[in-house]
Short mmCIF file of C-alpha atoms in Angstrom, two decimals:
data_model
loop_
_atom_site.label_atom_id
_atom_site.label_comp_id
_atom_site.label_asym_id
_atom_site.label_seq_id
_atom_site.Cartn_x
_atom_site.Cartn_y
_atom_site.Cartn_z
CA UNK A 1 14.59 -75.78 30.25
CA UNK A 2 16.97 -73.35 31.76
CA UNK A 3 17.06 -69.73 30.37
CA UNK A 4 20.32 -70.29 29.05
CA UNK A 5 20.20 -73.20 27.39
CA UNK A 6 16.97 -71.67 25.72
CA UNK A 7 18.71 -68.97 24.46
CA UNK A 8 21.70 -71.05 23.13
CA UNK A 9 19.14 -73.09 21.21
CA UNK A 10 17.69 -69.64 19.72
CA UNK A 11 21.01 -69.04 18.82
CA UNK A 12 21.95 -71.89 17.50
CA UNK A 13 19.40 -72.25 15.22
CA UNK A 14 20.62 -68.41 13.41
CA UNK A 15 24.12 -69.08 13.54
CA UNK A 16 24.61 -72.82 13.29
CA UNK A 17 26.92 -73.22 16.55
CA UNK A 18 25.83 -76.20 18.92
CA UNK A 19 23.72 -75.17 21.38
CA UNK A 20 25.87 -76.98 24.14
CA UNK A 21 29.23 -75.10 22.96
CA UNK A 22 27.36 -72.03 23.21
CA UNK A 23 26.15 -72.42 26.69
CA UNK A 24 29.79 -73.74 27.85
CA UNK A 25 31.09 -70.41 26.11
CA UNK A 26 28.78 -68.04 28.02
CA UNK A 27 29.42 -69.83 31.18
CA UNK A 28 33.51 -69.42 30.10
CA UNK A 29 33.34 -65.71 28.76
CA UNK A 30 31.20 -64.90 31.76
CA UNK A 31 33.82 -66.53 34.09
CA UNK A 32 36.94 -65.48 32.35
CA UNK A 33 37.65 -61.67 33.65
CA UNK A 34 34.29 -60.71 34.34
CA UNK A 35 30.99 -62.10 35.51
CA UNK A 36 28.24 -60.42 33.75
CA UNK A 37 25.95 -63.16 31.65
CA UNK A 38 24.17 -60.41 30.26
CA UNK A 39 27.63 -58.95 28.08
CA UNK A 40 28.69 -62.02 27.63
CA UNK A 41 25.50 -63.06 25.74
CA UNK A 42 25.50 -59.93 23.94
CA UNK A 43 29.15 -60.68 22.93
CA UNK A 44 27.84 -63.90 22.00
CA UNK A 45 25.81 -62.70 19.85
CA UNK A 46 27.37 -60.21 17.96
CA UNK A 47 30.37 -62.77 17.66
CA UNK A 48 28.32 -65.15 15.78
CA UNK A 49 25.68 -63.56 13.99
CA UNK A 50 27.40 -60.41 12.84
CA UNK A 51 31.00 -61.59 12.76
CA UNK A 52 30.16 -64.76 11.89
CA UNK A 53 32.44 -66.47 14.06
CA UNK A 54 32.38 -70.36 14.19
CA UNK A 55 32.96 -72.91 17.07
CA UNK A 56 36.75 -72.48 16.31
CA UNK A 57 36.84 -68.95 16.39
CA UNK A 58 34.59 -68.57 19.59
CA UNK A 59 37.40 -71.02 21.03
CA UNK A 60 40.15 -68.60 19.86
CA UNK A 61 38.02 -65.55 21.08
CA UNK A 62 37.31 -66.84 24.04
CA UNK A 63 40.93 -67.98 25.20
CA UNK A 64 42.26 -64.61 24.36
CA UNK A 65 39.89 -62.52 26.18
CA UNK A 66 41.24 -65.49 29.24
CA UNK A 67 44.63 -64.17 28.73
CA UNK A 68 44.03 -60.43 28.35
CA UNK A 69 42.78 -59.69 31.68
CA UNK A 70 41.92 -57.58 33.46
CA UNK A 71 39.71 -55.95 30.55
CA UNK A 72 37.21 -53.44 30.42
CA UNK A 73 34.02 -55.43 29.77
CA UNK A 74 31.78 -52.71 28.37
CA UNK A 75 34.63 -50.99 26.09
CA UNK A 76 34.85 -54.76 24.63
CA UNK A 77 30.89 -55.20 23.62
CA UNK A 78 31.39 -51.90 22.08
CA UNK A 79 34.21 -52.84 20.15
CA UNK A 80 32.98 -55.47 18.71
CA UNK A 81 30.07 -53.99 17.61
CA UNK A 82 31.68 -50.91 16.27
CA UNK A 83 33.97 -54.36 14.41
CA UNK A 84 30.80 -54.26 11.99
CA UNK A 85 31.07 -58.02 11.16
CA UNK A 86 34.61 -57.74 10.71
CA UNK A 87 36.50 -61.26 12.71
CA UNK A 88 39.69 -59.95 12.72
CA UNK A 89 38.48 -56.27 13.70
CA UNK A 90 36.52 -57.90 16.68
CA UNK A 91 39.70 -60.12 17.72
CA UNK A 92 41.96 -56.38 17.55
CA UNK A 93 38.93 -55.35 20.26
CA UNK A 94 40.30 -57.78 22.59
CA UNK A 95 43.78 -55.45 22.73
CA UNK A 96 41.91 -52.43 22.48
CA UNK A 97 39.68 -53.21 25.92
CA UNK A 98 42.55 -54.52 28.15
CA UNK A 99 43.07 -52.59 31.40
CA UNK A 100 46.72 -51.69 32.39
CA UNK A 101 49.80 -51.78 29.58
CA UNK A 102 48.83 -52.44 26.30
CA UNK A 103 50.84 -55.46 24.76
CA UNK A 104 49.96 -58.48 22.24
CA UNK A 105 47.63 -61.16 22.43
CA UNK A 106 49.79 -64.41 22.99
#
């Protein structure tokens, strides 16, 4: 078994997300503005088991980071975790990392 699809089955068995949408979402985050696995899985992680983020919201995280680039990768991991479990705080961390003008999330 590959070492991501091992750690989407850890995760998946604290947070309750399949373990395939979970691997397609690292692969996605990792591929959207930015290719570092190693954020993206802590992004991951913080999305679901402190924010408690579902398969929707993942989806709904994950397109908006998509259309927010370019975006400041390490500012965002921070963000979120300085979100404290809050959803809607972690979704205003997409706006806050985004490189360039500063405008809505469409």
């Amino acid at each position: 078994m590959s070492e991501q699809k091992k750690w989407a089955e850890k995760l998946s068995s604290q947070c309750g997300v399949s373990p395939a949408f979970l691997t397609s979402a690292l692969e996605e985050l990792s591929e959207s503005c930015y290719g570092d696995a190693k954020t993206s899985k802590s992004v991951i992680e913080e999305l679901t088991l402190s924010c408690h983020m579902n398969e929707a919201d993942l989806r709904k995280f994950i397109s908006d980071v998509s259309k927010s680039c370019p975006m400041d990768v390490k500012k965002l991991k921070n963000e979120i975790i300085e979100a404290k479990g809050k959803k809607e705080d972690a979704f205003q961390a997409i706006i806050k990392s985004r490189l360039g003008p500063t405008s809505s999330v469409r």
